mmCIF file of C-alpha atoms in Angstrom:
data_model
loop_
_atom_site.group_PDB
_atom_site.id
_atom_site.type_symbol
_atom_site.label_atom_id
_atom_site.label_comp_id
_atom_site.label_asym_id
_atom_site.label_seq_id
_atom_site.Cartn_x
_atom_site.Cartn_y
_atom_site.Cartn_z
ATOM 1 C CA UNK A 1 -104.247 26.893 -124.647
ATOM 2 C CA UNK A 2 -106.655 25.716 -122.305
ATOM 3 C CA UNK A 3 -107.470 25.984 -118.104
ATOM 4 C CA UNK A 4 -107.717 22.229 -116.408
ATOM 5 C CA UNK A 5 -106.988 20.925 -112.953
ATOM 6 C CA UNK A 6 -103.318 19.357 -113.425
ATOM 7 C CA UNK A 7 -102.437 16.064 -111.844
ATOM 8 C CA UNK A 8 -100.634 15.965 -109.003
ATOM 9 C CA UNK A 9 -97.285 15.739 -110.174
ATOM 10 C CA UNK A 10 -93.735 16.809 -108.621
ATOM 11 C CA UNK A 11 -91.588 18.211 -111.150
ATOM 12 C CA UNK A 12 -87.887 18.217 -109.722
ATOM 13 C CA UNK A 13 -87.098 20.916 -112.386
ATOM 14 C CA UNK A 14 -89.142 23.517 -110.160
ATOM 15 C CA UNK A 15 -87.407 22.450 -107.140
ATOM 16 C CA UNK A 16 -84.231 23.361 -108.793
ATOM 17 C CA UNK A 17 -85.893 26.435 -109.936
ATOM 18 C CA UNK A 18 -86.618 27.183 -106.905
ATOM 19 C CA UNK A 19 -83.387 26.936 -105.064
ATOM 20 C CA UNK A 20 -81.714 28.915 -107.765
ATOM 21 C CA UNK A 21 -83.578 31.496 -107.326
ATOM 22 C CA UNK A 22 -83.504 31.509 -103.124
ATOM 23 C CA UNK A 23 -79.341 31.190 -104.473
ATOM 24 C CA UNK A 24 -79.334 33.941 -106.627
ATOM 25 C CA UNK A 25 -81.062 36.517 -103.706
ATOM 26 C CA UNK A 26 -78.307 35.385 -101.413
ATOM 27 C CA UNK A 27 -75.720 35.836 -103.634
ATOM 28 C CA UNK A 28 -77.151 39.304 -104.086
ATOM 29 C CA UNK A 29 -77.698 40.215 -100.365
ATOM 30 C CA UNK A 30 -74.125 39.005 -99.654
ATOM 31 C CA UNK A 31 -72.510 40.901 -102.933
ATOM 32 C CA UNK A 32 -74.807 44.096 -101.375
ATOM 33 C CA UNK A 33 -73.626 43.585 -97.390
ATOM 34 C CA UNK A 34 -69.806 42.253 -98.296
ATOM 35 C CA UNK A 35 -68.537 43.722 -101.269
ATOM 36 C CA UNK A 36 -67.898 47.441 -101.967
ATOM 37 C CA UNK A 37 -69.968 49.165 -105.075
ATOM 38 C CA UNK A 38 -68.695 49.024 -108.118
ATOM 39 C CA UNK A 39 -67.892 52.303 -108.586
ATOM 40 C CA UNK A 40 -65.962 52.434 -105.227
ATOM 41 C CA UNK A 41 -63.446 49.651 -107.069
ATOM 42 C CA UNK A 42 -60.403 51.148 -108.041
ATOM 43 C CA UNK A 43 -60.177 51.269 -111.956
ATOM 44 C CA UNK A 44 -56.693 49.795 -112.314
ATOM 45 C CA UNK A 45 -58.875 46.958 -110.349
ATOM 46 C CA UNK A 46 -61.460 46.204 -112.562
ATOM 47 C CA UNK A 47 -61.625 43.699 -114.817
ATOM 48 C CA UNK A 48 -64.438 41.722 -117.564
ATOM 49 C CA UNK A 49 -64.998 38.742 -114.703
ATOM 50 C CA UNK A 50 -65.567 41.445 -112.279
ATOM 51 C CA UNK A 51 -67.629 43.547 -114.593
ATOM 52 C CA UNK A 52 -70.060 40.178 -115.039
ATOM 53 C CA UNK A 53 -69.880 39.831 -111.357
ATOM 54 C CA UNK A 54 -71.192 42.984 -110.027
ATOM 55 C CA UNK A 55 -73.589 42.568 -113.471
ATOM 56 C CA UNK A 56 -75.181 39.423 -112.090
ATOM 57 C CA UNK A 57 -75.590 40.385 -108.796
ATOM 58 C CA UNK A 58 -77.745 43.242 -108.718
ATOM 59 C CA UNK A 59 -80.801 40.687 -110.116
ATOM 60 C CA UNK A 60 -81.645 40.418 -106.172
ATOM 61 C CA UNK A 61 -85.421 41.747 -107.545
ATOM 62 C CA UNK A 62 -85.342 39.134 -110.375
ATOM 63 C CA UNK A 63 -84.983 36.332 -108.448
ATOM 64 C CA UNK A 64 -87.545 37.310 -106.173
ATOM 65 C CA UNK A 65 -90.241 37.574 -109.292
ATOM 66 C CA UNK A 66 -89.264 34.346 -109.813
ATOM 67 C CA UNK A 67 -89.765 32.582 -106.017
ATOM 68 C CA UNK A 68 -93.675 34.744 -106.087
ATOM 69 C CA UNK A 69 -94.361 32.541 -109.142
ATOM 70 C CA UNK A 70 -93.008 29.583 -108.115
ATOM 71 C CA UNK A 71 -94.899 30.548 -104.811
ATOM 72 C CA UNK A 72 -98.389 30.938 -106.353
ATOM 73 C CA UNK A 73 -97.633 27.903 -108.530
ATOM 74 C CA UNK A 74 -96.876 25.309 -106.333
ATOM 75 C CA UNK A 75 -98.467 26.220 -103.275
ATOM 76 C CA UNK A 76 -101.219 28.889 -104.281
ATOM 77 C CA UNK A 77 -102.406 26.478 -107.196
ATOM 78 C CA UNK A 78 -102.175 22.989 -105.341
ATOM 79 C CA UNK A 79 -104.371 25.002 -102.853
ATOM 80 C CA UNK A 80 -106.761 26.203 -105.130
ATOM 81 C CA UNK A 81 -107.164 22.974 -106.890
ATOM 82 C CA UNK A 82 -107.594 21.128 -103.609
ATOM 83 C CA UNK A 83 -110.440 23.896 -102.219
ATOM 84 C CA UNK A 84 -112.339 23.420 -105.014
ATOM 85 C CA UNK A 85 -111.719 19.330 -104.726
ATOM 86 C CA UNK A 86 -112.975 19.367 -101.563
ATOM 87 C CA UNK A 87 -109.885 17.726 -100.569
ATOM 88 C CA UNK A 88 -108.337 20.938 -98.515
ATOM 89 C CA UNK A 89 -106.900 19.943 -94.959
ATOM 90 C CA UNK A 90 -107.057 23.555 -93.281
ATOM 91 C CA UNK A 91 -104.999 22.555 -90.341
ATOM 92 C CA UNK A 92 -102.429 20.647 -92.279
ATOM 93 C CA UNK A 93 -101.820 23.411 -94.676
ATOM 94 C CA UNK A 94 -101.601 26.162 -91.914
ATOM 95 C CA UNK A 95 -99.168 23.412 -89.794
ATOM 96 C CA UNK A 96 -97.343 23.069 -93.302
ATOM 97 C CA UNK A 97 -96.760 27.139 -94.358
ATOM 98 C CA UNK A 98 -96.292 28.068 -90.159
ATOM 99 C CA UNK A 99 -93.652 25.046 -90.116
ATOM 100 C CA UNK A 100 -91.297 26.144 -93.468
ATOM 101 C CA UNK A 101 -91.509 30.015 -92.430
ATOM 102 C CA UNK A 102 -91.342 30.668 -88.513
ATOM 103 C CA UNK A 103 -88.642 28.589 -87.240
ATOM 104 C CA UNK A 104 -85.968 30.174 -89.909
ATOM 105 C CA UNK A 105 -87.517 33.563 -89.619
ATOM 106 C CA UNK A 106 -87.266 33.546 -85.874
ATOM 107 C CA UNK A 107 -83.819 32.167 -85.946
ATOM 108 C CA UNK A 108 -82.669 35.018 -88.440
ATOM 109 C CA UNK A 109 -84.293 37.746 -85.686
ATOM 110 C CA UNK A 110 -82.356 36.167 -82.819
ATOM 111 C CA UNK A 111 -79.524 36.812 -84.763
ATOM 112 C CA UNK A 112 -79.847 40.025 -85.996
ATOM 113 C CA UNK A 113 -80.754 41.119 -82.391
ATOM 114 C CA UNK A 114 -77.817 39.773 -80.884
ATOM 115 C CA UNK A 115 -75.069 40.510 -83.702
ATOM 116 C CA UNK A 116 -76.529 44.705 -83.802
ATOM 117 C CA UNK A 117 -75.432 44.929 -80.181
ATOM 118 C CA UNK A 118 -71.804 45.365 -81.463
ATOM 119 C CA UNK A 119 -72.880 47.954 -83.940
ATOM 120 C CA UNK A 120 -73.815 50.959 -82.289
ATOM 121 C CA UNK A 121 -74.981 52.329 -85.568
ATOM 122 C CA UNK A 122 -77.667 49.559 -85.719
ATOM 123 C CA UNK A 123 -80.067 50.098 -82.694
ATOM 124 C CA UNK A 124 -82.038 47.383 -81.992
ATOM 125 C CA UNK A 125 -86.092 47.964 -82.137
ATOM 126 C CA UNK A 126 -87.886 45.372 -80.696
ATOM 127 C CA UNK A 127 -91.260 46.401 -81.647
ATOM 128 C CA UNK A 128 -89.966 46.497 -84.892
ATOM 129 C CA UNK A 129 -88.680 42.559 -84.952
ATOM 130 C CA UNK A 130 -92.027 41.954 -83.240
ATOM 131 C CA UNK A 131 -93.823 43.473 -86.509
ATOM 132 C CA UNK A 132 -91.496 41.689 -88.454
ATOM 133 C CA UNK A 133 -92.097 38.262 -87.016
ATOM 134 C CA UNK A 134 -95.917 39.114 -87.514
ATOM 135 C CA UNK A 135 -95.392 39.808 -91.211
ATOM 136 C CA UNK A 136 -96.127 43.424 -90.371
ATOM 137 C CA UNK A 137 -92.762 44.671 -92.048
ATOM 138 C CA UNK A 138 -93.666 47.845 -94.759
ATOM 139 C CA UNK A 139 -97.360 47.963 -93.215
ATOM 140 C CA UNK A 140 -97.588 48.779 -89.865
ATOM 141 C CA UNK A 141 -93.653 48.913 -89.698
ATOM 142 C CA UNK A 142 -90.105 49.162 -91.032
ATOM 143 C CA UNK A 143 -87.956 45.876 -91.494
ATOM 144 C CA UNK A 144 -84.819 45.650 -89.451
ATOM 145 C CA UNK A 145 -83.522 43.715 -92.086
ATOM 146 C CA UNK A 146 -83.852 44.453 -95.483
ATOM 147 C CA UNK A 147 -84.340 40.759 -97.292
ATOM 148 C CA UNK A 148 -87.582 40.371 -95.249
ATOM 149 C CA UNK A 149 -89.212 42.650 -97.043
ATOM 150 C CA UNK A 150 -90.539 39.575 -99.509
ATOM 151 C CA UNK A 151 -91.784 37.697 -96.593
ATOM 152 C CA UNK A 152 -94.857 39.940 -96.068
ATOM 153 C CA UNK A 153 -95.943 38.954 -99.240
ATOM 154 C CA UNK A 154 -95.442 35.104 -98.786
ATOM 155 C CA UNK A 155 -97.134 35.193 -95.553
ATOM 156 C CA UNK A 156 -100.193 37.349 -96.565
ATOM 157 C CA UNK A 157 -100.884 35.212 -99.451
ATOM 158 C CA UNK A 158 -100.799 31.991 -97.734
ATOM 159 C CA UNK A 159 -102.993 33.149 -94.864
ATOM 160 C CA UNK A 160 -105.247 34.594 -97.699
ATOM 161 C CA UNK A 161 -105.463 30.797 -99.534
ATOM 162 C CA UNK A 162 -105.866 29.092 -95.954
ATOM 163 C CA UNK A 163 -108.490 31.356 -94.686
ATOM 164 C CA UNK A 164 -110.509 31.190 -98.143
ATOM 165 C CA UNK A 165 -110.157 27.256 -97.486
ATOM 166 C CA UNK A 166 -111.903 27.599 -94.348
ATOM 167 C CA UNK A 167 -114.599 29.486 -95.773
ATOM 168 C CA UNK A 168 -115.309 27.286 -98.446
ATOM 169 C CA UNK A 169 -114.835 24.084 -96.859
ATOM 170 C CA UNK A 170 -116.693 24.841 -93.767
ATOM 171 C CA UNK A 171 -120.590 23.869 -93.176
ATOM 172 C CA UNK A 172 -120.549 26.084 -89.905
ATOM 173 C CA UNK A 173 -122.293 29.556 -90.317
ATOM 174 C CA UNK A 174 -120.661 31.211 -87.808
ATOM 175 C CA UNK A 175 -117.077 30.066 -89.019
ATOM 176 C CA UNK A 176 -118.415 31.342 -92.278
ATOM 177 C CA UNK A 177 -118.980 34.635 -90.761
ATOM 178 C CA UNK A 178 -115.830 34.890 -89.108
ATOM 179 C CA UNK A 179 -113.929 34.041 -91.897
ATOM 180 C CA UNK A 180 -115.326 36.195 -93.951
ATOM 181 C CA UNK A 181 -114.606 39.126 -91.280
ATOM 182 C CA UNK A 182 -110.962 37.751 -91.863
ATOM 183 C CA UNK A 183 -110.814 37.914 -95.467
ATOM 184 C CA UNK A 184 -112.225 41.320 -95.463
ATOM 185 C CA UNK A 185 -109.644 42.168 -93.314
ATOM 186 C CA UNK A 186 -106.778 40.281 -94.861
ATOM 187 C CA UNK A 187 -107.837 42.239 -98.031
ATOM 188 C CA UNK A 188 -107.706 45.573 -96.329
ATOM 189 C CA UNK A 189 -103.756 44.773 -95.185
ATOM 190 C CA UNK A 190 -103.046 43.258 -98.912
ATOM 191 C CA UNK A 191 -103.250 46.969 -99.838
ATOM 192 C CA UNK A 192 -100.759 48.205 -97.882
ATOM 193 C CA UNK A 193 -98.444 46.210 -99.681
ATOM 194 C CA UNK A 194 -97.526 46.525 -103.433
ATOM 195 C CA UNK A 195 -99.749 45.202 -105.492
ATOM 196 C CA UNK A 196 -97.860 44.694 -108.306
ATOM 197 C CA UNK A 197 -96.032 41.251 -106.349
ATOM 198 C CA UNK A 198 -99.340 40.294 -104.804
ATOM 199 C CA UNK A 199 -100.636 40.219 -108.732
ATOM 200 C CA UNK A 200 -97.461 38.199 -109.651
ATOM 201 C CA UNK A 201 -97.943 35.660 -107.031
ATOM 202 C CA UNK A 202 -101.805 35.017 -108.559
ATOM 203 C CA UNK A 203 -100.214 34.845 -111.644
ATOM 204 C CA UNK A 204 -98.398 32.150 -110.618
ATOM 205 C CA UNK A 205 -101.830 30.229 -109.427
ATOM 206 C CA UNK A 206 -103.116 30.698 -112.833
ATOM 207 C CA UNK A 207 -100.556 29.270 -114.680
ATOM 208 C CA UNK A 208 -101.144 25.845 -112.168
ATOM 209 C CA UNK A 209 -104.322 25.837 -114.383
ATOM 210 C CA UNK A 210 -103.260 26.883 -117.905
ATOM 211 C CA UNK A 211 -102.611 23.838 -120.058
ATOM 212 C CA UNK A 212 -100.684 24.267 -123.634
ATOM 213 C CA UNK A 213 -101.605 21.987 -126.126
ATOM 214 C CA UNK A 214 -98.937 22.750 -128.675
ATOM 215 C CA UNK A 215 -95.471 22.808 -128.015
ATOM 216 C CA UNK A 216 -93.476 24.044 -130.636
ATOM 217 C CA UNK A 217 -89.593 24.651 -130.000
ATOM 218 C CA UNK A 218 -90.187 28.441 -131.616
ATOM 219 C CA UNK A 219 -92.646 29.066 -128.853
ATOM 220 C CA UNK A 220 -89.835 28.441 -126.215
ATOM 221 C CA UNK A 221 -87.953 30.616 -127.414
ATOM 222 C CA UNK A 222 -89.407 33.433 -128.036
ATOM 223 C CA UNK A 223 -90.747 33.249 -123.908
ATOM 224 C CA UNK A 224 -87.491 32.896 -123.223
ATOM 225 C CA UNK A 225 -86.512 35.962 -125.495
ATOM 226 C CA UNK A 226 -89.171 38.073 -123.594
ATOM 227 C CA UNK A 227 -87.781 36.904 -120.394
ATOM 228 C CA UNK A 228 -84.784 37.635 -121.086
ATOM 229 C CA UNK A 229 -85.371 41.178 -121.943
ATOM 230 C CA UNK A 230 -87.670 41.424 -119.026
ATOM 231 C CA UNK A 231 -84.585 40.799 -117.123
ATOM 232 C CA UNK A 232 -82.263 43.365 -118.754
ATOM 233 C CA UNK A 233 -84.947 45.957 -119.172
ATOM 234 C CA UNK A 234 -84.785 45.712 -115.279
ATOM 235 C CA UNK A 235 -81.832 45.983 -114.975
ATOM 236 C CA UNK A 236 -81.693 49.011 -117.336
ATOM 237 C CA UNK A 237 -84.167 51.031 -115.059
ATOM 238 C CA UNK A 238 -82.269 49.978 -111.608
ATOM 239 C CA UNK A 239 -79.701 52.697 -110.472
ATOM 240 C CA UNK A 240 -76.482 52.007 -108.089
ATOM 241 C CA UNK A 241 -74.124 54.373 -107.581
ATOM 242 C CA UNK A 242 -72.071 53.515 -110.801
ATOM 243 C CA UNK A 243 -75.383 53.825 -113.167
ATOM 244 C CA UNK A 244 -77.936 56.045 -112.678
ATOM 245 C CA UNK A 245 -80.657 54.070 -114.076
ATOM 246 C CA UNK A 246 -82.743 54.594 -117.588
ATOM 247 C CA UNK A 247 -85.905 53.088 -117.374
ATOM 248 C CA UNK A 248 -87.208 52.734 -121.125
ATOM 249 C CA UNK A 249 -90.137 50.586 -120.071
ATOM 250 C CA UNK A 250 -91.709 51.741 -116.527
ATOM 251 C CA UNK A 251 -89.964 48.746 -114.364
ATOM 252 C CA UNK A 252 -93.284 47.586 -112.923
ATOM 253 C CA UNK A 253 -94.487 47.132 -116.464
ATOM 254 C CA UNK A 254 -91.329 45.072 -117.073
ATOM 255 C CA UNK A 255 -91.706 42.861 -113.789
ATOM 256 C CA UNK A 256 -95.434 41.878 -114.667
ATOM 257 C CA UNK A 257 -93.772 40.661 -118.256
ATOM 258 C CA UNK A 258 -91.192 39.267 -116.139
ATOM 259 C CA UNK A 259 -93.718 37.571 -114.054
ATOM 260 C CA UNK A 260 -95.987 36.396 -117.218
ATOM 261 C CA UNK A 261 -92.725 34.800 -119.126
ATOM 262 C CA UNK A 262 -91.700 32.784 -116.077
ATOM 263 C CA UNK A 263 -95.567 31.278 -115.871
ATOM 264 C CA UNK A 264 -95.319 30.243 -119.219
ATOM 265 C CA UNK A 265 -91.987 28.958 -119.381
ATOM 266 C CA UNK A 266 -93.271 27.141 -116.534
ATOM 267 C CA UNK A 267 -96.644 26.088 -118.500
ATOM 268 C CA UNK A 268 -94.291 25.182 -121.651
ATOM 269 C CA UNK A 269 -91.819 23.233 -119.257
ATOM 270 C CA UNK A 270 -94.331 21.006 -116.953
ATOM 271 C CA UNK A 271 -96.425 20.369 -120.716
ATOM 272 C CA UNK A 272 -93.043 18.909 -122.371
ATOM 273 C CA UNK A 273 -92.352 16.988 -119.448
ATOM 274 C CA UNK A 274 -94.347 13.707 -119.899
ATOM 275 C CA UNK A 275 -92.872 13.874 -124.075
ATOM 276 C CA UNK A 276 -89.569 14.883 -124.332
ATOM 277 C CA UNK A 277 -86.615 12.985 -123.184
ATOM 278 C CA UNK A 278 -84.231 15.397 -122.681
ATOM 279 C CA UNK A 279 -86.886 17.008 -119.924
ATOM 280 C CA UNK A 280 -87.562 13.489 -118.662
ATOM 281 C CA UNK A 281 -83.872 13.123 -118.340
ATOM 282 C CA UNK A 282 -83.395 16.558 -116.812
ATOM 283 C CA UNK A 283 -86.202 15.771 -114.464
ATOM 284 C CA UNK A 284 -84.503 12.896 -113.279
ATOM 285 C CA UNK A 285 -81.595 14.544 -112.705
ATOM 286 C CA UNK A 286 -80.516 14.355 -108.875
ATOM 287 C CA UNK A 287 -82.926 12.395 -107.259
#
């Protein structure tokens, strides 16, 4: 294994990564807003399909792993590489990120504040949706609505990458002051957060980096084994109302291995890409 500056290459594979993942959190959401527990199901009711069902669907935190990696790979990395290229367009990038995340965001607010006037139950906080469309949510204030939680994250990080652009691409001293003001304090709300997702997105940039030489098939696999119990041991420690949880492994412990098997079966994945045709095929596949 070694570190080098990839070439700029689109893989479609991650883009269907990608949406699989954004898939899989809405199909969790949904299950979580529409569907009763499982527990709450009638016994006579249940059934193996709707056993796998309810199985599948409580991976909501899974999927998310997933996206942060995806996140620091293809944005966080490209970034990185282009900073230290010299090739880093500050206003394009910050045009870019602002572009793909406020318009939905502030559609999904107008919503929720107009559909929770005909739920009493739901009071509407404004200062709250403010915070939220601020990427203040679970630092300086609760989220109205609970899948937003990730965005925080997201946002943080990409304001983090664009203003460490600035700073290094910058031949103004008193930008460079500023800037640094700003990182200090973009570091200072980074720990309000949890750190364990802000590590998994830099995983994700480091794996942009990480180059394997050797491919062989048994090396797939066994990634692949270790993200797959990743996945269950997560699912072991998460309770519902049907299982009370038994976390073997501490499940932060298990989302970092999580996070660590998707890089590589990234690393493995863009590596075989150029060689194998079944990839090339694959890659090919709906464009």
């Amino acid at each position: 294994m070694e570190t080098s500056e990839p070439k700029a290459t689109h893989y479609l594979w991650l883009d269907w990564l990608r949406f699989l993942a954004a898939f899989a959190v809405l199909v969790c959401h949904g299950r979580g807003f529409f569907l009763p527990e499982y527990a709450e199901i009638p016994i006579e009711q249940r059934n193996i399909f709707i056993f796998i069902f309810y199985s599948l669907t409580r991976l909501a935190n899974d999927p998310v792993v997933i996206f942060f990696v995806l996140s620091g790979f293809l944005v966080g990395g490209k970034g990185l590489a282009r900073i230290s290229q010299g090739t880093f367009n500050c206003r394009s990038y910050f045009i870019d990120r602002f572009a793909r995340i406020f318009p939905p965001l502030l559609g999904c607010t107008i919503f929720y504040c107009i559909a929770a006037q005909f739920y009493q139950e739901y009071p509407v906080n404004y200062w709250h949706c403010l915070g939220n469309l601020l990427s203040l949510q679970n630092i300086f204030c609760p989220t109205p609505v609970e899948p937003f939680w990730s965005l925080a994250y997201e946002v943080w990080f990409y304001i983090l990458l664009g203003t460490l652009g600035v700073f290094v691409t910058t031949s103004n001293s008193k930008v460079k002051v500023l800037t640094l003001i700003i990182l200090g304090c973009i570091c200072w709300i980074l720990t309000k957060l949890d750190i364990q997702y802000m590590l998994i997105l830099f995983l994700g940039i480091g794996a942009y980096f990480i180059k394997i030489k050797n491919r062989p098939i048994w090396k797939f696999f066994l990634i692949f084994g270790l993200f797959l119990f990743a996945i269950a041991a997560n699912q072991m420690g998460a309770a519902s109302n049907a299982f009370q949880g038994l976390a073997v492994i501490p499940v932060v412990v298990t989302r970092i291995i999580l996070g660590l098997t998707v890089c590589f079966l990234i690393i493995w994945w863009a590596g075989a890409s150029s060689e194998n045709k079944y990839i090339l095929w694959f890659n090919q596949f709906g464009k």
